Amino acid sequence: MLRNYFKIAWRNLKRNRVFSVINIAGLSVGITVCLLLSLYIWHETHYDDYHDRLGDLYQVGTIEHLKDKDVRFQGCPNTLAGNFQSVFPQVEATARICPLLLDNRTLIQYYQKDGSAKSFYEEKGFMADSGFFKLFKYDFVEGTPETAVSGPYSIVLSKDIADKLFGGEPALNKVIHISSNFNGDHDYTITGVFKPMNKPSHIDARFFVSMYGGAVGNLLRTWKSTTSNYFFVTYIRLRPGTNPAALERQFPAYEDTYEGEDLRKGGYTRSRFLIKVRDIHLHANMELGDVTPGGSVTYLYILGSIALFTLLIACINFMNLSTARSTRRSGEVGIRKTLGAKQASLVRQFLGESLLIAFLALAAALLLTWALLPGFNALSGKTIVLEWKQAWIGLAASIVLAALTGLVAGSYPALYLSSFKPVKVLKGKIANSLAVTSVRKTLVVFQFALSIVLIVAAAIIARQMQYLRTADLGFTKDQQLILPLRSSPSKKLYQPLKAELEKTTGVLSVGGSFLYPGNVGWSGVYYADGSASTDNRPFLTNFVDFDFMKTLGITAAAGHVFSSQFVHDSVDGVVINETGARALGYTVQNAVGKGFHNANSNEVLRIVGVMKDFHFEDLHVPIMSVAFFVNSAPEYNYVIAHIVPGKTQQVIEAVRKTWRQVNPNEPFEYNFLDEEFQKHYDADNRLAAIVGYATAIAIFISCLGLFGLAAFSAEQRTKEIGIRKVLGASSARIVGLLSADFMKLVGISILVGSPVGWWAAHRWLQDFAYRTNLSWTIFALTTFAAIFIAFATIGYQALRAAGAKPVDSLRNE
């Protein structure tokens, strides 16, 4: 019986090639999208799952209780890890890491025997204590994890950095030089080399230096403050069976005993919390960021919805096309029922046919997924690697998905076809009933409404991404060339380098700074004249030279910005932004000349100017209070040169030549400020790209369905079209007649789908403090695009039918 069902199903597929291709193509593309997005969601929800005893690993976070809100962040004082292990018996082990703050790139140098140096910049550097590799699993190919960063000047490298330095030779015990803005210039001995795990981790690191050496090592030995050195990230491993909630209830007593006095003096109210390491990537929700940028549950819901929508659209295609062609199968059903076939056996046959189509589509989808995965990785910015365990789980899930797709998509056609009455069928009285036609129209509306949702959402996301690229940030971001200064010698060469760059043709202005917009890593707390030190406000801070603000086009709202005309500003002057003035209780105009008191010291500075608000951080967050100081020692982390447009490459070459003359021992590397700033939107750009491609695919599948239904409608009305043409109907009237019903359905889809698409995109926009306006033009353009695409799809079949000779259609009828 099964063999007979298979033969009949195969013959029907071959007999109706166009509809078979449409069904298989639509389902295979839909399943491919579903598989790729499911792999992405799996990847995002399985961060850090390879560490030993993952269920016992936690990060300790801090909550700052402000007057108007609570702020969660990852930092803890350097004393907390040791105190936790001695105070709480539930804590089995601890570890601390610290990002190399102020370093978007770190200079690594290896001096070879001939005296030449291999020099390059590397990203993603961290400092770690001796407990780190005991808690977190890394695949060491050289060295011993347990003791890798125990020494004060030891370093662990990823294998690709080691290969870059030593060309595949052993790296263990070799000495390299690290230049860091945060930790200073020091020689480090390589004590370990690890191979990337090809598994996602919230600690996206390429090298680890010991926490016990350099500037940070000195801080660990001398700075015991519990209020200000909050750049250490602390992890704990609990003993088996420990209740983390019960441990958290003991934190207030700990804080009062070990930190209470310092916190009260500084006017701080803080508390601690625990978060599972496995939850950090998606659920940390740190307002001041985490070790590396986390994921977004909202994005996963969006992508999961897209996967479901695309699959539903493909399923609806199958259901519509199958029921539309039901009259072609009516004779077969009538004869089978006359010969004694039961409805149940017919249902099994038709479900078998739909399952055959689903599994053929699955086979094509698996091949497409395998072929497209590298490109999808590039698009999503992830490294999704299919391991055997994951592949088997994925294959099993795919089979279940295909089976469910086949059953869901085939259930209605199977029940409908098997319900035909043999007497009516054999008399030729069967036709598409009003109920069946209504169901088919409803499914078309639902299918195209899903596409409209994606079109509207994609258009709004694209508009927001354009806004992020073109928004006025309050400073000149274009044509700003950034040169990093990492080593002590290069910092000392700042003044001669600046002097030479100012002579370079095409360079308009040159400034120096510790940080630049988009690269934020330092903050302090300050209070106003007449206020208590406990009534302080947080400020993002930056040390600049006299020409930095001129170079970036930052202007004054009151007083003056730094310039060489006011050299005394380097003694006690500070320039704050408008938001900062208001936060201190001043007005923009009366803030000039007022005091700016450091809450962590007795230092009192003088506000010499209030600069207009600008975006020191990206547009996800509102403008914060910002304070600029002139660095008393002319040593900076970055040189920023404003260059003329139109001759970028020539100017870069001239700057490169100047760099090599002034600083020949270090590599020349540069970035542009606008490009660096845009990196904050990488995740948003990837989402926009994925939604854009998914929308195109959804439209393609929907158009396949419309194409098939239009072809069937034209075929059904062949005789009517012939008679109308004999009676004088024009081709345009025939096209309008055949297209009208479909275009009405598309119009209803637009009315249904547009509000849903607007709502979904509006929810996504809430992640941005600054966002585009949702004007009517977006909906006008999406409506026009949807109508044009639908009409182009339907119009082809309509024109083909209208162009047929009436004598041929009437003869065939």
PDB file of N, CA and C in Angstrom, residues 720-721 724-725 729-739 798 801-802:
ATOM      1  N   GLU A 720     -14.060  31.637 -20.586  1.00  0.00           N
ATOM      2  CA  GLU A 720     -14.618  32.970 -20.350  1.00  0.00           C
ATOM      3  C   GLU A 720     -13.793  34.036 -21.059  1.00  0.00           C
ATOM      4  N   ILE A 721     -12.466  33.898 -20.986  1.00  0.00           N
ATOM      5  CA  ILE A 721     -11.589  34.887 -21.632  1.00  0.00           C
ATOM      6  C   ILE A 721     -11.783  34.863 -23.134  1.00  0.00           C
ATOM      7  N   ARG A 724     -15.107  36.579 -24.028  1.00  0.00           N
ATOM      8  CA  ARG A 724     -14.996  38.025 -23.847  1.00  0.00           C
ATOM      9  C   ARG A 724     -14.217  38.666 -24.996  1.00  0.00           C
ATOM     10  N   LYS A 725     -13.170  37.969 -25.445  1.00  0.00           N
ATOM     11  CA  LYS A 725     -12.378  38.546 -26.538  1.00  0.00           C
ATOM     12  C   LYS A 725     -13.161  38.528 -27.849  1.00  0.00           C
ATOM     13  N   ALA A 729     -13.709  42.411 -25.971  1.00  0.00           N
ATOM     14  CA  ALA A 729     -12.957  42.887 -24.796  1.00  0.00           C
ATOM     15  C   ALA A 729     -11.486  43.083 -25.172  1.00  0.00           C
ATOM     16  N   SER A 730     -10.904  44.181 -24.696  1.00  0.00           N
ATOM     17  CA  SER A 730      -9.495  44.469 -24.971  1.00  0.00           C
ATOM     18  C   SER A 730      -8.591  43.675 -24.025  1.00  0.00           C
ATOM     19  N   SER A 731      -7.320  43.583 -24.411  1.00  0.00           N
ATOM     20  CA  SER A 731      -6.361  42.871 -23.554  1.00  0.00           C
ATOM     21  C   SER A 731      -6.230  43.556 -22.196  1.00  0.00           C
ATOM     22  N   ALA A 732      -6.260  44.900 -22.201  1.00  0.00           N
ATOM     23  CA  ALA A 732      -6.142  45.638 -20.939  1.00  0.00           C
ATOM     24  C   ALA A 732      -7.303  45.301 -20.015  1.00  0.00           C
ATOM     25  N   ARG A 733      -8.532  45.171 -20.591  1.00  0.00           N
ATOM     26  CA  ARG A 733      -9.695  44.850 -19.765  1.00  0.00           C
ATOM     27  C   ARG A 733      -9.579  43.429 -19.201  1.00  0.00           C
ATOM     28  N   ILE A 734      -9.060  42.517 -20.021  1.00  0.00           N
ATOM     29  CA  ILE A 734      -8.871  41.132 -19.555  1.00  0.00           C
ATOM     30  C   ILE A 734      -7.856  41.100 -18.417  1.00  0.00           C
ATOM     31  N   VAL A 735      -6.742  41.834 -18.579  1.00  0.00           N
ATOM     32  CA  VAL A 735      -5.718  41.894 -17.532  1.00  0.00           C
ATOM     33  C   VAL A 735      -6.313  42.457 -16.245  1.00  0.00           C
ATOM     34  N   GLY A 736      -7.101  43.540 -16.373  1.00  0.00           N
ATOM     35  CA  GLY A 736      -7.736  44.121 -15.195  1.00  0.00           C
ATOM     36  C   GLY A 736      -8.695  43.161 -14.531  1.00  0.00           C
ATOM     37  N   LEU A 737      -9.449  42.412 -15.349  1.00  0.00           N
ATOM     38  CA  LEU A 737     -10.406  41.444 -14.822  1.00  0.00           C
ATOM     39  C   LEU A 737      -9.709  40.351 -14.022  1.00  0.00           C
ATOM     40  N   LEU A 738      -8.621  39.799 -14.566  1.00  0.00           N
ATOM     41  CA  LEU A 738      -7.905  38.707 -13.900  1.00  0.00           C
ATOM     42  C   LEU A 738      -7.129  39.194 -12.679  1.00  0.00           C
ATOM     43  N   SER A 739      -6.700  40.455 -12.706  1.00  0.00           N
ATOM     44  CA  SER A 739      -5.867  40.969 -11.609  1.00  0.00           C
ATOM     45  C   SER A 739      -6.683  41.520 -10.452  1.00  0.00           C
ATOM     46  N   ALA A 798      -1.685  37.232 -16.352  1.00  0.00           N
ATOM     47  CA  ALA A 798      -2.845  37.889 -16.945  1.00  0.00           C
ATOM     48  C   ALA A 798      -2.568  38.291 -18.392  1.00  0.00           C
ATOM     49  N   ALA A 801      -2.596  35.219 -20.593  1.00  0.00           N
ATOM     50  CA  ALA A 801      -3.954  34.737 -20.882  1.00  0.00           C
ATOM     51  C   ALA A 801      -4.667  35.677 -21.846  1.00  0.00           C
ATOM     52  N   ALA A 802      -4.473  36.998 -21.635  1.00  0.00           N
ATOM     53  CA  ALA A 802      -5.143  37.971 -22.502  1.00  0.00           C
ATOM     54  C   ALA A 802      -4.612  37.929 -23.922  1.00  0.00           C
TER      55      ALA A 802
END
